[in-house]
Amino acid sequence: MKIGFSTLALFAKPFEEWLELAMADGFNMMEILCEGPYWPRILLSASDGLDIFSSYDISLYLHAPTIDLNPASLNPGIRGETLKQLCETVELASKIGAEAITTHPGLIHRLEDRIRSMGLYYSIETLKNANSYAEDFGITFSVENMPNRYAYFCNNPEEHTYFTRECSCQATLDLGHANTSGELKEFIKMPRIHYYHISDNNGEKDQHLTLGEGTLDLKLLDGIDKVIIELNNYQNVLKSREILLSNL
């Protein structure tokens, strides 16, 4: 199993600090959270310093910006900007040698079936275009499942599978999100899973707890291959890795 961590745990730290810690602590994967100072448009315009990634034997993944963006928005301006930033994330991935990018499928802000149907159509349209752009660069484009709330798309394995099929993309399976659905076993059986996010919770709310502090059944995870531990604290990342390995 390849195990890495999200830079959420070291947010706002310099690239070199992430990479040195990852190497020193024996990680072979890293997912860069492209928010704030790591916004792809900033990094692409600056350009300086990005060659540092080629000096480390770390498999890189990017989590595209999602704050204030929404591929399912009924506002075409928001959808257009979301697609633009997804494409910029693809360009950044190509520049630093990342294997894949992950993004969210979006959400609705008015809880009506007719609005959700429209949002679903727009989300798939946006993500399908982004996947096509990623294919041109040889970058894997992956859509993440969401917690069990009506407003979120891909909140169950059937809809997540539908999105990956319609968008011709891959799936990032967030095991913490899946744990809130009561359908963790069914999520794990999905086709087209490219890699996994992992954190723990109480089975009802997405809490990003250290593994072992919630109800996630780690025994179900035997056989998964590429895992990103997604927590807010690096020491809890290290603790979670040990718990994960001891339960497989």
XYZ file of C-alpha atoms in Angstrom:
248
model
C 0.000 0.000 0.000
C 1.213 3.489 -0.868
C 0.372 5.996 1.875
C 0.557 9.766 1.699
C -0.968 12.808 3.325
C -2.818 15.952 2.356
C -0.925 19.210 2.803
C -3.995 20.363 4.731
C -1.982 19.102 7.724
C 0.846 21.555 6.939
C -1.153 24.363 5.388
C 0.823 27.505 4.465
C 4.174 25.766 5.003
C 6.812 25.995 2.219
C 7.011 23.284 -0.440
C 10.403 22.150 0.810
C 9.120 21.571 4.339
C 6.327 19.285 3.054
C 8.712 17.337 0.886
C 11.440 16.955 3.502
C 8.953 15.725 6.101
C 7.407 13.289 3.649
C 10.799 11.802 2.799
C 12.047 11.733 6.395
C 8.900 9.998 7.628
C 8.750 7.449 4.825
C 5.741 8.681 2.863
C 5.672 8.043 -0.864
C 2.584 10.093 -1.799
C 1.392 13.646 -1.214
C -1.771 15.508 -2.157
C -1.339 19.274 -2.467
C -4.412 21.244 -1.426
C -4.561 24.003 -4.032
C -6.160 26.712 -1.893
C -4.866 30.004 -0.543
C -1.138 30.454 -1.236
C -1.144 27.280 -3.358
C -3.821 28.534 -5.758
C -2.813 27.231 -9.208
C -3.108 30.638 -10.883
C -0.599 32.087 -8.412
C 1.847 29.218 -8.796
C 1.618 29.177 -12.584
C 2.218 32.913 -12.830
C 5.164 32.854 -10.403
C 6.735 29.720 -11.893
C 9.855 30.047 -9.691
C 10.426 27.200 -7.264
C 8.227 24.602 -8.941
C 11.228 22.609 -10.157
C 11.813 21.534 -6.532
C 9.284 18.731 -6.972
C 11.467 16.911 -9.472
C 14.162 16.522 -6.787
C 12.023 14.264 -4.584
C 10.792 10.723 -5.152
C 7.221 11.489 -4.107
C 4.088 10.695 -6.139
C 2.151 13.945 -6.392
C -1.604 14.505 -6.502
C -3.487 17.801 -6.511
C -6.789 18.679 -4.879
C -8.288 21.379 -7.099
C -9.663 24.582 -5.541
C -13.266 24.192 -4.401
C -13.834 27.112 -2.011
C -16.450 29.470 -3.541
C -16.508 27.377 -6.732
C -19.257 25.053 -7.923
C -19.432 22.996 -11.133
C -23.156 22.509 -10.484
C -23.997 26.200 -10.094
C -27.068 27.460 -11.929
C -25.058 30.641 -12.503
C -23.080 30.217 -15.759
C -20.434 32.685 -14.549
C -19.643 30.515 -11.523
C -19.564 27.377 -13.641
C -17.265 29.042 -16.159
C -14.818 30.178 -13.487
C -14.917 26.722 -11.900
C -13.991 25.108 -15.208
C -11.230 27.664 -15.753
C -9.683 26.889 -12.373
C -9.976 23.140 -12.933
C -8.077 23.571 -16.191
C -5.425 25.654 -14.428
C -5.060 22.863 -11.859
C -4.486 20.420 -14.712
C -1.801 22.745 -16.107
C -0.120 22.933 -12.702
C -0.239 19.148 -12.381
C 1.477 18.818 -15.739
C 4.129 21.374 -14.777
C 5.151 19.696 -11.510
C 4.701 16.083 -12.643
C 1.566 15.253 -10.649
C -0.304 12.089 -11.583
C -3.886 13.177 -10.933
C -6.185 15.920 -9.719
C -9.254 15.517 -7.533
C -12.242 17.808 -7.388
C -15.699 17.955 -5.829
C -18.900 17.377 -7.830
C -20.616 20.487 -6.492
C -23.812 21.146 -4.599
C -27.121 22.979 -4.686
C -28.233 25.803 -2.391
C -31.981 25.354 -2.778
C -33.181 21.947 -1.668
C -35.659 21.057 -4.400
C -35.637 18.038 -6.696
C -35.989 20.168 -9.829
C -33.026 22.316 -8.776
C -30.979 19.237 -7.964
C -31.720 17.777 -11.399
C -30.538 20.960 -13.076
C -27.423 21.092 -10.919
C -26.591 17.489 -11.701
C -26.796 18.186 -15.431
C -24.562 21.266 -15.143
C -22.042 19.508 -12.910
C -21.582 16.639 -15.317
C -21.266 19.066 -18.236
C -18.564 21.056 -16.402
C -16.640 18.036 -15.165
C -16.820 16.269 -18.511
C -15.165 19.303 -20.134
C -12.522 19.387 -17.406
C -11.798 15.686 -17.866
C -11.372 16.196 -21.606
C -8.850 18.958 -20.905
C -6.980 16.718 -18.451
C -6.803 13.919 -21.024
C -5.015 16.293 -23.413
C -2.279 16.705 -20.771
C -2.135 13.043 -19.773
C -3.422 13.865 -16.282
C -5.958 11.665 -14.484
C -9.106 13.605 -13.553
C -10.920 12.252 -10.503
C -14.202 13.214 -8.821
C -14.618 12.783 -5.061
C -17.683 11.492 -3.233
C -19.325 13.758 -0.681
C -20.899 13.336 2.798
C -24.463 12.104 3.104
C -26.394 15.332 2.582
C -29.081 15.960 -0.038
C -27.389 19.180 -1.197
C -24.213 17.337 -2.207
C -23.759 15.313 -5.360
C -22.045 11.900 -5.246
C -23.344 11.289 -1.736
C -24.061 7.620 -2.500
C -22.213 4.963 -4.534
C -24.804 4.864 -7.312
C -24.587 8.573 -8.041
C -20.800 8.612 -7.699
C -20.567 5.767 -10.211
C -22.961 7.622 -12.531
C -20.765 10.732 -12.440
C -17.580 8.840 -13.273
C -19.305 7.057 -16.138
C -20.925 10.174 -17.628
C -17.771 12.285 -17.234
C -15.472 9.455 -18.388
C -13.316 10.198 -15.339
C -11.991 8.357 -12.295
C -13.189 8.334 -8.682
C -11.454 9.539 -5.558
C -13.132 7.616 -2.755
C -13.214 9.581 0.495
C -13.694 6.882 3.098
C -14.685 9.365 5.790
C -17.399 10.801 3.554
C -18.533 7.282 2.635
C -18.719 6.381 6.338
C -21.507 8.960 6.802
C -23.652 7.224 4.178
C -24.027 3.816 5.811
C -22.872 2.344 2.484
C -19.114 2.067 2.985
C -19.003 -1.515 1.685
C -20.854 -0.520 -1.482
C -18.588 2.488 -2.051
C -15.476 0.307 -1.774
C -16.847 -1.985 -4.500
C -17.193 0.908 -6.987
C -15.376 0.721 -10.328
C -12.848 3.332 -11.508
C -11.420 4.207 -8.060
C -8.068 5.881 -8.625
C -7.104 6.538 -4.999
C -8.543 7.076 -1.540
C -8.858 9.796 1.114
C -9.098 8.602 4.687
C -10.143 10.119 8.010
C -12.495 9.034 10.779
C -15.851 10.307 12.065
C -18.890 9.288 14.112
C -20.741 7.937 11.068
C -23.004 10.963 10.871
C -20.831 14.018 10.287
C -17.601 14.625 8.333
C -15.271 15.357 11.271
C -11.761 14.499 9.960
C -10.825 12.671 13.145
C -7.652 10.650 13.711
C -8.181 7.012 12.726
C -9.532 5.004 15.641
C -11.440 7.938 17.132
C -14.630 7.273 15.157
C -16.623 4.419 13.680
C -14.768 3.778 10.394
C -14.271 0.018 10.063
C -10.632 -0.290 9.017
C -10.996 -4.034 8.474
C -13.006 -3.276 5.326
C -10.031 -1.525 3.741
C -7.811 -4.535 3.144
C -6.675 -4.509 -0.476
C -6.870 -0.781 -1.181
C -3.706 0.508 -2.804
C -3.174 4.300 -2.697
C -4.287 6.275 0.381
C -4.067 9.950 1.305
C -4.553 10.643 5.022
C -6.574 13.851 5.153
C -6.293 15.533 8.572
C -5.627 19.004 9.952
C -2.652 18.021 12.114
C 0.559 16.323 10.964
C 1.145 14.429 14.217
C -2.323 12.925 13.820
C -1.373 11.955 10.266
C 1.566 9.952 11.641
C -0.614 8.377 14.322
C -3.281 7.481 11.760
C -0.742 5.807 9.498
C 0.367 3.508 12.299
C -3.236 2.646 13.187
C -4.066 2.015 9.532
C -1.107 -0.319 9.039
C -1.788 -2.211 12.262
C -5.374 -2.941 11.195
C -4.640 -4.279 7.702
